[in-house]
mmCIF file with all atom_site columns, C-alpha atoms and ligand atoms in Angstrom:
data_model
loop_
_atom_site.group_PDB
_atom_site.id
_atom_site.type_symbol
_atom_site.label_atom_id
_atom_site.label_alt_id
_atom_site.label_comp_id
_atom_site.label_asym_id
_atom_site.label_entity_id
_atom_site.label_seq_id
_atom_site.pdbx_PDB_ins_code
_atom_site.Cartn_x
_atom_site.Cartn_y
_atom_site.Cartn_z
_atom_site.occupancy
_atom_site.B_iso_or_equiv
_atom_site.pdbx_formal_charge
_atom_site.auth_seq_id
_atom_site.auth_comp_id
_atom_site.auth_asym_id
_atom_site.auth_atom_id
_atom_site.pdbx_PDB_model_num
ATOM   1   C CA  . MET B 1 1   ? -0.022  -0.013  0.030  1.00 88.00 ? 1   MET B CA  1
ATOM   2   C CA  . GLU B 1 2   ? 1.093   3.544   -0.721 1.00 96.00 ? 2   GLU B CA  1
ATOM   3   C CA  . PHE B 1 3   ? 2.823   4.865   2.452  1.00 97.00 ? 3   PHE B CA  1
ATOM   4   C CA  . PHE B 1 4   ? 0.550   8.027   3.104  1.00 97.00 ? 4   PHE B CA  1
ATOM   5   C CA  . ASP B 1 5   ? -2.561  5.825   2.495  1.00 97.00 ? 5   ASP B CA  1
ATOM   6   C CA  . LEU B 1 6   ? -1.241  3.313   4.988  1.00 97.00 ? 6   LEU B CA  1
ATOM   7   C CA  . VAL B 1 7   ? -0.741  5.957   7.531  1.00 97.00 ? 7   VAL B CA  1
ATOM   8   C CA  . LYS B 1 8   ? -4.274  7.172   7.192  1.00 96.00 ? 8   LYS B CA  1
ATOM   9   C CA  . LYS B 1 9   ? -5.830  3.696   6.941  1.00 97.00 ? 9   LYS B CA  1
ATOM   10  C CA  . ARG B 1 10  ? -4.529  2.562   10.282 1.00 98.00 ? 10  ARG B CA  1
ATOM   11  C CA  . ARG B 1 11  ? -7.131  2.550   12.971 1.00 98.00 ? 11  ARG B CA  1
ATOM   12  C CA  . SER B 1 12  ? -7.253  1.383   16.584 1.00 98.00 ? 12  SER B CA  1
ATOM   13  C CA  . VAL B 1 13  ? -9.368  -1.780  16.168 1.00 98.00 ? 13  VAL B CA  1
ATOM   14  C CA  . ARG B 1 14  ? -11.356 -2.966  19.001 1.00 96.00 ? 14  ARG B CA  1
ATOM   15  C CA  . LYS B 1 15  ? -13.300 -6.025  17.485 1.00 97.00 ? 15  LYS B CA  1
ATOM   16  C CA  . TYR B 1 16  ? -11.525 -8.897  15.825 1.00 98.00 ? 16  TYR B CA  1
ATOM   17  C CA  . LYS B 1 17  ? -12.413 -12.057 13.875 1.00 98.00 ? 17  LYS B CA  1
ATOM   18  C CA  . VAL B 1 18  ? -11.466 -15.451 15.421 1.00 96.00 ? 18  VAL B CA  1
ATOM   19  C CA  . GLN B 1 19  ? -9.448  -16.110 12.270 1.00 97.00 ? 19  GLN B CA  1
ATOM   20  C CA  . PRO B 1 20  ? -5.826  -16.988 13.320 1.00 98.00 ? 20  PRO B CA  1
ATOM   21  C CA  . VAL B 1 21  ? -2.937  -14.958 12.249 1.00 98.00 ? 21  VAL B CA  1
ATOM   22  C CA  . ASP B 1 22  ? -0.001  -16.820 10.466 1.00 98.00 ? 22  ASP B CA  1
ATOM   23  C CA  . LYS B 1 23  ? 3.198   -16.877 12.462 1.00 98.00 ? 23  LYS B CA  1
ATOM   24  C CA  . GLU B 1 24  ? 5.012   -15.723 9.320  1.00 98.00 ? 24  GLU B CA  1
ATOM   25  C CA  . ASP B 1 25  ? 2.810   -12.512 9.260  1.00 98.00 ? 25  ASP B CA  1
ATOM   26  C CA  . ILE B 1 26  ? 3.615   -11.970 12.927 1.00 98.00 ? 26  ILE B CA  1
ATOM   27  C CA  . LEU B 1 27  ? 7.295   -12.334 12.187 1.00 98.00 ? 27  LEU B CA  1
ATOM   28  C CA  . LYS B 1 28  ? 7.136   -9.805  9.282  1.00 98.00 ? 28  LYS B CA  1
ATOM   29  C CA  . ILE B 1 29  ? 5.376   -7.346  11.520 1.00 98.00 ? 29  ILE B CA  1
ATOM   30  C CA  . LEU B 1 30  ? 8.050   -7.766  14.292 1.00 98.00 ? 30  LEU B CA  1
ATOM   31  C CA  . GLU B 1 31  ? 10.764  -7.537  11.753 1.00 98.00 ? 31  GLU B CA  1
ATOM   32  C CA  . ALA B 1 32  ? 9.407   -4.018  10.681 1.00 98.00 ? 32  ALA B CA  1
ATOM   33  C CA  . ALA B 1 33  ? 9.324   -3.089  14.351 1.00 98.00 ? 33  ALA B CA  1
ATOM   34  C CA  . ASN B 1 34  ? 12.909  -4.242  14.691 1.00 98.00 ? 34  ASN B CA  1
ATOM   35  C CA  . TRP B 1 35  ? 14.006  -2.015  11.878 1.00 98.00 ? 35  TRP B CA  1
ATOM   36  C CA  . ALA B 1 36  ? 12.975  1.184   13.857 1.00 98.00 ? 36  ALA B CA  1
ATOM   37  C CA  . PRO B 1 37  ? 15.566  3.800   14.629 1.00 98.00 ? 37  PRO B CA  1
ATOM   38  C CA  . SER B 1 38  ? 16.838  3.835   18.263 1.00 98.00 ? 38  SER B CA  1
ATOM   39  C CA  . ALA B 1 39  ? 18.916  6.077   20.503 1.00 98.00 ? 39  ALA B CA  1
ATOM   40  C CA  . MET B 1 40  ? 22.572  4.943   20.390 1.00 98.00 ? 40  MET B CA  1
ATOM   41  C CA  . ASN B 1 41  ? 21.391  2.051   18.226 1.00 98.00 ? 41  ASN B CA  1
ATOM   42  C CA  . TRP B 1 42  ? 20.527  0.312   21.364 1.00 98.00 ? 42  TRP B CA  1
ATOM   43  C CA  . GLN B 1 43  ? 17.446  -1.283  19.794 1.00 98.00 ? 43  GLN B CA  1
ATOM   44  C CA  . PRO B 1 44  ? 15.978  -1.730  23.285 1.00 98.00 ? 44  PRO B CA  1
ATOM   45  C CA  . TRP B 1 45  ? 12.762  -3.333  22.372 1.00 98.00 ? 45  TRP B CA  1
ATOM   46  C CA  . GLU B 1 46  ? 11.494  -6.884  23.113 1.00 98.00 ? 46  GLU B CA  1
ATOM   47  C CA  . PHE B 1 47  ? 8.059   -8.453  22.300 1.00 98.00 ? 47  PHE B CA  1
ATOM   48  C CA  . ILE B 1 48  ? 6.082   -11.070 23.890 1.00 98.00 ? 48  ILE B CA  1
ATOM   49  C CA  . VAL B 1 49  ? 3.591   -12.715 21.474 1.00 98.00 ? 49  VAL B CA  1
ATOM   50  C CA  . VAL B 1 50  ? 0.664   -14.349 23.396 1.00 98.00 ? 50  VAL B CA  1
ATOM   51  C CA  . SER B 1 51  ? -1.991  -16.588 21.998 1.00 97.00 ? 51  SER B CA  1
ATOM   52  C CA  . GLY B 1 52  ? -4.056  -19.461 23.406 1.00 97.00 ? 52  GLY B CA  1
ATOM   53  C CA  . GLU B 1 53  ? -4.805  -20.075 27.098 1.00 96.00 ? 53  GLU B CA  1
ATOM   54  C CA  . LEU B 1 54  ? -2.635  -17.165 28.449 1.00 96.00 ? 54  LEU B CA  1
ATOM   55  C CA  . LEU B 1 55  ? -4.955  -14.697 26.741 1.00 97.00 ? 55  LEU B CA  1
ATOM   56  C CA  . LYS B 1 56  ? -7.600  -15.367 29.380 1.00 96.00 ? 56  LYS B CA  1
ATOM   57  C CA  . PRO B 1 57  ? -5.636  -14.066 32.463 1.00 96.00 ? 57  PRO B CA  1
ATOM   58  C CA  . LEU B 1 58  ? -4.435  -11.324 30.349 1.00 96.00 ? 58  LEU B CA  1
ATOM   59  C CA  . ALA B 1 59  ? -7.873  -10.232 29.278 1.00 95.00 ? 59  ALA B CA  1
ATOM   60  C CA  . ASN B 1 60  ? -9.211  -10.762 32.853 1.00 95.00 ? 60  ASN B CA  1
ATOM   61  C CA  . SER B 1 61  ? -6.581  -8.347  33.995 1.00 94.00 ? 61  SER B CA  1
ATOM   62  C CA  . PHE B 1 62  ? -7.565  -5.666  31.384 1.00 93.00 ? 62  PHE B CA  1
ATOM   63  C CA  . LYS B 1 63  ? -11.234 -6.138  32.243 1.00 92.00 ? 63  LYS B CA  1
ATOM   64  C CA  . ALA B 1 64  ? -10.606 -5.510  35.836 1.00 92.00 ? 64  ALA B CA  1
ATOM   65  C CA  . VAL B 1 65  ? -8.648  -2.321  34.950 1.00 91.00 ? 65  VAL B CA  1
ATOM   66  C CA  . VAL B 1 66  ? -11.456 -1.028  32.744 1.00 90.00 ? 66  VAL B CA  1
ATOM   67  C CA  . GLU B 1 67  ? -14.141 -1.785  35.368 1.00 91.00 ? 67  GLU B CA  1
ATOM   68  C CA  . LYS B 1 68  ? -12.166 -0.055  38.113 1.00 90.00 ? 68  LYS B CA  1
ATOM   69  C CA  . ILE B 1 69  ? -11.606 3.028   35.928 1.00 91.00 ? 69  ILE B CA  1
ATOM   70  C CA  . MET B 1 70  ? -15.232 3.184   34.978 1.00 91.00 ? 70  MET B CA  1
ATOM   71  C CA  . TYR B 1 71  ? -16.363 2.606   38.629 1.00 89.00 ? 71  TYR B CA  1
ATOM   72  C CA  . GLU B 1 72  ? -14.126 5.483   39.735 1.00 90.00 ? 72  GLU B CA  1
ATOM   73  C CA  . SER B 1 73  ? -15.244 7.940   37.102 1.00 89.00 ? 73  SER B CA  1
ATOM   74  C CA  . GLU B 1 74  ? -18.869 6.969   37.348 1.00 88.00 ? 74  GLU B CA  1
ATOM   75  C CA  . THR B 1 75  ? -19.076 6.171   33.678 1.00 87.00 ? 75  THR B CA  1
ATOM   76  C CA  . PHE B 1 76  ? -20.035 2.944   32.088 1.00 86.00 ? 76  PHE B CA  1
ATOM   77  C CA  . ASP B 1 77  ? -19.403 1.854   28.449 1.00 87.00 ? 77  ASP B CA  1
ATOM   78  C CA  . ASP B 1 78  ? -20.725 -1.635  27.915 1.00 87.00 ? 78  ASP B CA  1
ATOM   79  C CA  . GLU B 1 79  ? -18.933 -2.007  24.555 1.00 87.00 ? 79  GLU B CA  1
ATOM   80  C CA  . PHE B 1 80  ? -15.503 -1.124  26.117 1.00 88.00 ? 80  PHE B CA  1
ATOM   81  C CA  . VAL B 1 81  ? -15.864 -3.608  28.822 1.00 89.00 ? 81  VAL B CA  1
ATOM   82  C CA  . LYS B 1 82  ? -16.811 -6.242  26.107 1.00 89.00 ? 82  LYS B CA  1
ATOM   83  C CA  . PHE B 1 83  ? -13.509 -5.357  24.310 1.00 93.00 ? 83  PHE B CA  1
ATOM   84  C CA  . ALA B 1 84  ? -11.504 -5.473  27.371 1.00 92.00 ? 84  ALA B CA  1
ATOM   85  C CA  . ALA B 1 85  ? -12.937 -8.852  28.455 1.00 92.00 ? 85  ALA B CA  1
ATOM   86  C CA  . HIS B 1 86  ? -11.507 -10.617 25.418 1.00 95.00 ? 86  HIS B CA  1
ATOM   87  C CA  . TYR B 1 87  ? -9.184  -8.032  23.868 1.00 96.00 ? 87  TYR B CA  1
ATOM   88  C CA  . GLY B 1 88  ? -11.917 -7.759  21.178 1.00 96.00 ? 88  GLY B CA  1
ATOM   89  C CA  . GLY B 1 89  ? -11.721 -11.386 20.417 1.00 97.00 ? 89  GLY B CA  1
ATOM   90  C CA  . ALA B 1 90  ? -8.187  -10.958 18.991 1.00 98.00 ? 90  ALA B CA  1
ATOM   91  C CA  . PRO B 1 91  ? -6.233  -14.197 18.648 1.00 98.00 ? 91  PRO B CA  1
ATOM   92  C CA  . VAL B 1 92  ? -3.011  -12.733 19.549 1.00 98.00 ? 92  VAL B CA  1
ATOM   93  C CA  . VAL B 1 93  ? -1.854  -10.034 21.928 1.00 98.00 ? 93  VAL B CA  1
ATOM   94  C CA  . ILE B 1 94  ? 1.665   -8.519  21.682 1.00 98.00 ? 94  ILE B CA  1
ATOM   95  C CA  . VAL B 1 95  ? 3.264   -6.963  24.740 1.00 98.00 ? 95  VAL B CA  1
ATOM   96  C CA  . VAL B 1 96  ? 6.085   -4.662  23.884 1.00 98.00 ? 96  VAL B CA  1
ATOM   97  C CA  . LEU B 1 97  ? 8.997   -4.174  26.431 1.00 98.00 ? 97  LEU B CA  1
ATOM   98  C CA  . THR B 1 98  ? 11.998  -2.041  26.723 1.00 98.00 ? 98  THR B CA  1
ATOM   99  C CA  . GLY B 1 99  ? 14.943  -1.893  29.094 1.00 98.00 ? 99  GLY B CA  1
ATOM   100 C CA  . ALA B 1 100 ? 14.034  -0.416  32.472 1.00 98.00 ? 100 ALA B CA  1
ATOM   101 C CA  . SER B 1 101 ? 16.344  2.372   33.901 1.00 98.00 ? 101 SER B CA  1
ATOM   102 C CA  . GLU B 1 102 ? 16.422  4.712   36.761 1.00 98.00 ? 102 GLU B CA  1
ATOM   103 C CA  . LYS B 1 103 ? 18.279  7.289   34.612 1.00 98.00 ? 103 LYS B CA  1
ATOM   104 C CA  . SER B 1 104 ? 15.768  9.595   33.185 1.00 98.00 ? 104 SER B CA  1
ATOM   105 C CA  . ASN B 1 105 ? 17.685  10.310  30.064 1.00 98.00 ? 105 ASN B CA  1
ATOM   106 C CA  . VAL B 1 106 ? 18.122  6.484   29.413 1.00 98.00 ? 106 VAL B CA  1
ATOM   107 C CA  . ARG B 1 107 ? 14.541  5.733   30.198 1.00 98.00 ? 107 ARG B CA  1
ATOM   108 C CA  . LYS B 1 108 ? 13.370  8.468   27.824 1.00 98.00 ? 108 LYS B CA  1
ATOM   109 C CA  . ALA B 1 109 ? 15.591  7.237   25.022 1.00 98.00 ? 109 ALA B CA  1
ATOM   110 C CA  . ASN B 1 110 ? 14.388  3.578   25.627 1.00 98.00 ? 110 ASN B CA  1
ATOM   111 C CA  . LEU B 1 111 ? 10.723  4.706   25.557 1.00 98.00 ? 111 LEU B CA  1
ATOM   112 C CA  . GLU B 1 112 ? 11.119  6.763   22.393 1.00 98.00 ? 112 GLU B CA  1
ATOM   113 C CA  . SER B 1 113 ? 13.032  4.062   20.644 1.00 98.00 ? 113 SER B CA  1
ATOM   114 C CA  . THR B 1 114 ? 10.463  1.462   21.577 1.00 98.00 ? 114 THR B CA  1
ATOM   115 C CA  . SER B 1 115 ? 7.561   3.786   20.519 1.00 98.00 ? 115 SER B CA  1
ATOM   116 C CA  . ALA B 1 116 ? 9.161   4.033   17.119 1.00 98.00 ? 116 ALA B CA  1
ATOM   117 C CA  . ALA B 1 117 ? 9.259   0.260   17.035 1.00 99.00 ? 117 ALA B CA  1
ATOM   118 C CA  . MET B 1 118 ? 5.629   0.180   18.028 1.00 98.00 ? 118 MET B CA  1
ATOM   119 C CA  . GLU B 1 119 ? 4.682   2.525   15.342 1.00 98.00 ? 119 GLU B CA  1
ATOM   120 C CA  . ASN B 1 120 ? 6.393   0.479   12.706 1.00 98.00 ? 120 ASN B CA  1
ATOM   121 C CA  . LEU B 1 121 ? 4.553   -2.591  14.166 1.00 98.00 ? 121 LEU B CA  1
ATOM   122 C CA  . VAL B 1 122 ? 1.036   -1.030  13.858 1.00 98.00 ? 122 VAL B CA  1
ATOM   123 C CA  . LEU B 1 123 ? 1.709   0.184   10.339 1.00 98.00 ? 123 LEU B CA  1
ATOM   124 C CA  . ALA B 1 124 ? 3.183   -3.083  9.207  1.00 98.00 ? 124 ALA B CA  1
ATOM   125 C CA  . ALA B 1 125 ? 0.091   -4.945  10.604 1.00 98.00 ? 125 ALA B CA  1
ATOM   126 C CA  . THR B 1 126 ? -2.233  -2.565  8.709  1.00 98.00 ? 126 THR B CA  1
ATOM   127 C CA  . ASN B 1 127 ? -0.238  -3.231  5.581  1.00 98.00 ? 127 ASN B CA  1
ATOM   128 C CA  . LEU B 1 128 ? -1.056  -6.864  5.900  1.00 98.00 ? 128 LEU B CA  1
ATOM   129 C CA  . GLY B 1 129 ? -4.788  -6.295  6.477  1.00 98.00 ? 129 GLY B CA  1
ATOM   130 C CA  . LEU B 1 130 ? -4.535  -6.822  10.256 1.00 98.00 ? 130 LEU B CA  1
ATOM   131 C CA  . GLY B 1 131 ? -5.828  -4.714  12.989 1.00 98.00 ? 131 GLY B CA  1
ATOM   132 C CA  . THR B 1 132 ? -4.099  -3.373  16.178 1.00 98.00 ? 132 THR B CA  1
ATOM   133 C CA  . CYS B 1 133 ? -4.840  -1.109  19.202 1.00 98.00 ? 133 CYS B CA  1
ATOM   134 C CA  . TRP B 1 134 ? -1.870  0.521   20.791 1.00 98.00 ? 134 TRP B CA  1
ATOM   135 C CA  . MET B 1 135 ? -2.741  0.500   24.549 1.00 97.00 ? 135 MET B CA  1
ATOM   136 C CA  . THR B 1 136 ? -1.237  1.517   27.905 1.00 97.00 ? 136 THR B CA  1
ATOM   137 C CA  . GLY B 1 137 ? -4.487  1.056   29.805 1.00 94.00 ? 137 GLY B CA  1
ATOM   138 C CA  . PRO B 1 138 ? -3.648  -2.588  30.524 1.00 95.00 ? 138 PRO B CA  1
ATOM   139 C CA  . LEU B 1 139 ? -0.491  -1.381  32.443 1.00 96.00 ? 139 LEU B CA  1
ATOM   140 C CA  . HIS B 1 140 ? -2.784  -0.075  35.261 1.00 95.00 ? 140 HIS B CA  1
ATOM   141 C CA  . ASP B 1 141 ? -2.480  -3.657  36.457 1.00 94.00 ? 141 ASP B CA  1
ATOM   142 C CA  . GLU B 1 142 ? 1.260   -3.999  35.794 1.00 95.00 ? 142 GLU B CA  1
ATOM   143 C CA  . ASN B 1 143 ? 2.346   -6.227  38.667 1.00 95.00 ? 143 ASN B CA  1
ATOM   144 C CA  . ASN B 1 144 ? -0.215  -8.706  37.532 1.00 95.00 ? 144 ASN B CA  1
ATOM   145 C CA  . LEU B 1 145 ? 0.841   -8.567  33.920 1.00 96.00 ? 145 LEU B CA  1
ATOM   146 C CA  . ARG B 1 146 ? 4.343   -9.053  35.114 1.00 97.00 ? 146 ARG B CA  1
ATOM   147 C CA  . SER B 1 147 ? 3.451   -12.118 37.032 1.00 97.00 ? 147 SER B CA  1
ATOM   148 C CA  . ILE B 1 148 ? 1.250   -13.606 34.230 1.00 97.00 ? 148 ILE B CA  1
ATOM   149 C CA  . LEU B 1 149 ? 3.963   -13.219 31.597 1.00 97.00 ? 149 LEU B CA  1
ATOM   150 C CA  . ASP B 1 150 ? 7.024   -13.601 33.955 1.00 98.00 ? 150 ASP B CA  1
ATOM   151 C CA  . ILE B 1 151 ? 8.480   -10.152 32.992 1.00 98.00 ? 151 ILE B CA  1
ATOM   152 C CA  . SER B 1 152 ? 11.614  -9.399  34.960 1.00 97.00 ? 152 SER B CA  1
ATOM   153 C CA  . PRO B 1 153 ? 12.144  -6.098  36.781 1.00 97.00 ? 153 PRO B CA  1
ATOM   154 C CA  . ASP B 1 154 ? 14.950  -5.052  34.393 1.00 98.00 ? 154 ASP B CA  1
ATOM   155 C CA  . LYS B 1 155 ? 12.171  -4.649  31.682 1.00 98.00 ? 155 LYS B CA  1
ATOM   156 C CA  . GLU B 1 156 ? 9.693   -1.815  31.344 1.00 98.00 ? 156 GLU B CA  1
ATOM   157 C CA  . ILE B 1 157 ? 6.265   -2.617  29.639 1.00 98.00 ? 157 ILE B CA  1
ATOM   158 C CA  . VAL B 1 158 ? 5.669   0.030   27.098 1.00 98.00 ? 158 VAL B CA  1
ATOM   159 C CA  . ALA B 1 159 ? 2.411   -1.010  25.431 1.00 98.00 ? 159 ALA B CA  1
ATOM   160 C CA  . VAL B 1 160 ? 0.100   -3.787  24.699 1.00 98.00 ? 160 VAL B CA  1
ATOM   161 C CA  . THR B 1 161 ? -1.841  -4.513  21.354 1.00 98.00 ? 161 THR B CA  1
ATOM   162 C CA  . PRO B 1 162 ? -4.278  -7.098  20.169 1.00 98.00 ? 162 PRO B CA  1
ATOM   163 C CA  . LEU B 1 163 ? -3.480  -8.363  16.757 1.00 98.00 ? 163 LEU B CA  1
ATOM   164 C CA  . GLY B 1 164 ? -5.921  -9.956  14.377 1.00 98.00 ? 164 GLY B CA  1
ATOM   165 C CA  . TYR B 1 165 ? -8.185  -9.525  11.388 1.00 98.00 ? 165 TYR B CA  1
ATOM   166 C CA  . PRO B 1 166 ? -10.571 -6.595  12.075 1.00 98.00 ? 166 PRO B CA  1
ATOM   167 C CA  . ASP B 1 167 ? -14.244 -7.284  12.558 1.00 98.00 ? 167 ASP B CA  1
ATOM   168 C CA  . GLU B 1 168 ? -15.171 -3.660  12.327 1.00 96.00 ? 168 GLU B CA  1
ATOM   169 C CA  . VAL B 1 169 ? -13.997 -0.644  10.267 1.00 93.00 ? 169 VAL B CA  1
ATOM   170 C CA  . PRO B 1 170 ? -13.787 2.113   12.843 1.00 96.00 ? 170 PRO B CA  1
ATOM   171 C CA  . GLU B 1 171 ? -14.468 5.697   11.664 1.00 96.00 ? 171 GLU B CA  1
ATOM   172 C CA  . PRO B 1 172 ? -11.371 7.735   11.388 1.00 95.00 ? 172 PRO B CA  1
ATOM   173 C CA  . ARG B 1 173 ? -10.934 9.973   14.573 1.00 96.00 ? 173 ARG B CA  1
ATOM   174 C CA  . PRO B 1 174 ? -10.751 13.587  13.452 1.00 96.00 ? 174 PRO B CA  1
ATOM   175 C CA  . ARG B 1 175 ? -7.329  15.131  13.745 1.00 96.00 ? 175 ARG B CA  1
ATOM   176 C CA  . LEU B 1 176 ? -6.723  18.135  15.841 1.00 97.00 ? 176 LEU B CA  1
ATOM   177 C CA  . ASP B 1 177 ? -5.577  21.137  13.600 1.00 97.00 ? 177 ASP B CA  1
ATOM   178 C CA  . ALA B 1 178 ? -5.847  18.995  10.520 1.00 96.00 ? 178 ALA B CA  1
ATOM   179 C CA  . ASP B 1 179 ? -4.437  21.811  8.284  1.00 97.00 ? 179 ASP B CA  1
ATOM   180 C CA  . LEU B 1 180 ? -1.439  22.224  10.767 1.00 97.00 ? 180 LEU B CA  1
ATOM   181 C CA  . LYS B 1 181 ? -2.017  25.944  11.179 1.00 96.00 ? 181 LYS B CA  1
ATOM   182 C CA  . GLN B 1 182 ? -1.428  25.853  14.959 1.00 97.00 ? 182 GLN B CA  1
ATOM   183 C CA  . LYS B 1 183 ? 0.709   22.869  15.503 1.00 97.00 ? 183 LYS B CA  1
ATOM   184 C CA  . VAL B 1 184 ? 3.548   23.892  13.179 1.00 98.00 ? 184 VAL B CA  1
ATOM   185 C CA  . ARG B 1 185 ? 5.716   27.095  13.293 1.00 97.00 ? 185 ARG B CA  1
ATOM   186 C CA  . TRP B 1 186 ? 7.619   27.649  10.077 1.00 97.00 ? 186 TRP B CA  1
ATOM   187 C CA  . LEU B 1 187 ? 10.830  29.501  10.573 1.00 97.00 ? 187 LEU B CA  1
ATOM   188 C CA  . GLY B 1 188 ? 12.761  30.910  7.701  1.00 97.00 ? 188 GLY B CA  1
ATOM   189 C CA  . TYR B 1 189 ? 10.079  30.333  5.117  1.00 96.00 ? 189 TYR B CA  1
HETATM 190 C C1  . FMN Y 2 .   ? 0.324   5.683   23.929 1.00 82.65 ? 1   FMN Y C1  1
HETATM 191 C C2  . FMN Y 2 .   ? -1.098  5.188   23.509 1.00 82.65 ? 1   FMN Y C2  1
HETATM 192 C C3  . FMN Y 2 .   ? -1.899  4.745   24.487 1.00 82.65 ? 1   FMN Y C3  1
HETATM 193 C C4  . FMN Y 2 .   ? -3.219  4.282   24.230 1.00 82.65 ? 1   FMN Y C4  1
HETATM 194 N N1  . FMN Y 2 .   ? -3.942  3.558   25.085 1.00 82.65 ? 1   FMN Y N1  1
HETATM 195 C C5  . FMN Y 2 .   ? -5.120  3.134   24.845 1.00 82.65 ? 1   FMN Y C5  1
HETATM 196 C C6  . FMN Y 2 .   ? -5.716  2.353   25.740 1.00 82.65 ? 1   FMN Y C6  1
HETATM 197 O O1  . FMN Y 2 .   ? -5.323  2.083   26.869 1.00 82.65 ? 1   FMN Y O1  1
HETATM 198 N N2  . FMN Y 2 .   ? -7.027  1.843   25.332 1.00 82.65 ? 1   FMN Y N2  1
HETATM 199 C C7  . FMN Y 2 .   ? -7.431  1.979   24.151 1.00 82.65 ? 1   FMN Y C7  1
HETATM 200 O O2  . FMN Y 2 .   ? -8.606  1.570   23.811 1.00 82.65 ? 1   FMN Y O2  1
HETATM 201 N N3  . FMN Y 2 .   ? -6.911  2.755   23.164 1.00 82.65 ? 1   FMN Y N3  1
HETATM 202 C C8  . FMN Y 2 .   ? -5.682  3.362   23.504 1.00 82.65 ? 1   FMN Y C8  1
HETATM 203 N N4  . FMN Y 2 .   ? -4.930  4.044   22.583 1.00 82.65 ? 1   FMN Y N4  1
HETATM 204 C C9  . FMN Y 2 .   ? -5.520  4.221   21.203 1.00 82.65 ? 1   FMN Y C9  1
HETATM 205 C C10 . FMN Y 2 .   ? -6.061  5.557   21.053 1.00 82.65 ? 1   FMN Y C10 1
HETATM 206 O O3  . FMN Y 2 .   ? -7.232  5.729   21.802 1.00 82.65 ? 1   FMN Y O3  1
HETATM 207 C C11 . FMN Y 2 .   ? -6.241  5.945   19.549 1.00 82.65 ? 1   FMN Y C11 1
HETATM 208 O O4  . FMN Y 2 .   ? -5.076  5.904   18.935 1.00 82.65 ? 1   FMN Y O4  1
HETATM 209 C C12 . FMN Y 2 .   ? -6.966  7.283   19.330 1.00 82.65 ? 1   FMN Y C12 1
HETATM 210 O O5  . FMN Y 2 .   ? -8.199  7.414   19.844 1.00 82.65 ? 1   FMN Y O5  1
HETATM 211 C C13 . FMN Y 2 .   ? -6.933  7.657   17.840 1.00 82.65 ? 1   FMN Y C13 1
HETATM 212 O O6  . FMN Y 2 .   ? -7.804  6.706   17.161 1.00 82.65 ? 1   FMN Y O6  1
HETATM 213 P P1  . FMN Y 2 .   ? -7.061  5.885   15.957 1.00 82.65 ? 1   FMN Y P1  1
HETATM 214 O O7  . FMN Y 2 .   ? -5.845  5.056   16.472 1.00 82.65 ? 1   FMN Y O7  1
HETATM 215 O O8  . FMN Y 2 .   ? -8.027  4.920   15.323 1.00 82.65 ? 1   FMN Y O8  1
HETATM 216 O O9  . FMN Y 2 .   ? -6.470  6.809   14.926 1.00 82.65 ? 1   FMN Y O9  1
HETATM 217 C C14 . FMN Y 2 .   ? -3.714  4.495   22.877 1.00 82.65 ? 1   FMN Y C14 1
HETATM 218 C C15 . FMN Y 2 .   ? -2.788  4.994   21.821 1.00 82.65 ? 1   FMN Y C15 1
HETATM 219 C C16 . FMN Y 2 .   ? -1.524  5.525   22.290 1.00 82.65 ? 1   FMN Y C16 1
HETATM 220 C C17 . FMN Y 2 .   ? -0.627  6.034   21.137 1.00 82.65 ? 1   FMN Y C17 1
#
C-alpha cells in the first residue's frame, strides 16, 4: 500500500475475527518493528507474543482495569468492557517491552526508541490487512501482567496491542488542527 494511504488507513481496532494470524505474518510485523531507529542504536525493544490459554488471564486483568476506571469515574461503557474482556476477540496479543532504567535520560531514550518500533509494528500490521490497538491502559495492572507473563524487573512494559483480522471498520478519529495551522511554526520560510 502507498505509504501515506497506509498511515491514514491505520485505525485502533477493538473488534476482531476469530481467524488466526499466520506466524510468518507476525514475524514480518515484528521484523518491521525491529527496523525502527533507536537512540545509540540500542534497539532496546522486546516483544512477547501471546496466544492460546494465556490470553484469558491477560484479558481478565484488562477487564478489571477497565471496570475499576469506569467505577471510579462513574461512567459505564458496555462496549468497552466487552472489548477488554477478550481483547476484542483478537487471537494474538503482543506486549512490547524495553529496558528499564532509573536514569531519566536512558529511560526516555528507551521509551522513544520502543515507541518508534511500536509505530512500525502497527503500520506493518495494517499493511497486511491486520488490526491493532496500541494501548497503555492494561499497564494499570502492571504487577499482575508481570506475573502472568514472567517479566523481569529489568524490563519496562511500554504498550500492549491485540493483533488480528478486524471485525469492524472504525471511523477515522478527526485530527486536531488538520491543516496544521497551529501545530507547526515555520521558521525561515
Ligand atoms: C500511547 C497510547 C496509549 C493508548 N492507550 C489506549 C488504551 O489504553 N485503550 C484504548 O482503547 N486505546 C488506547 N490508545 C488508542 C487511542 O485511543 C487511539 O489511537 C486514538 O483514539 C486515535 O484513534 P486511531 O488510533 O483509530 O487513529 C492508545 C494510543 C496510544 C498512542
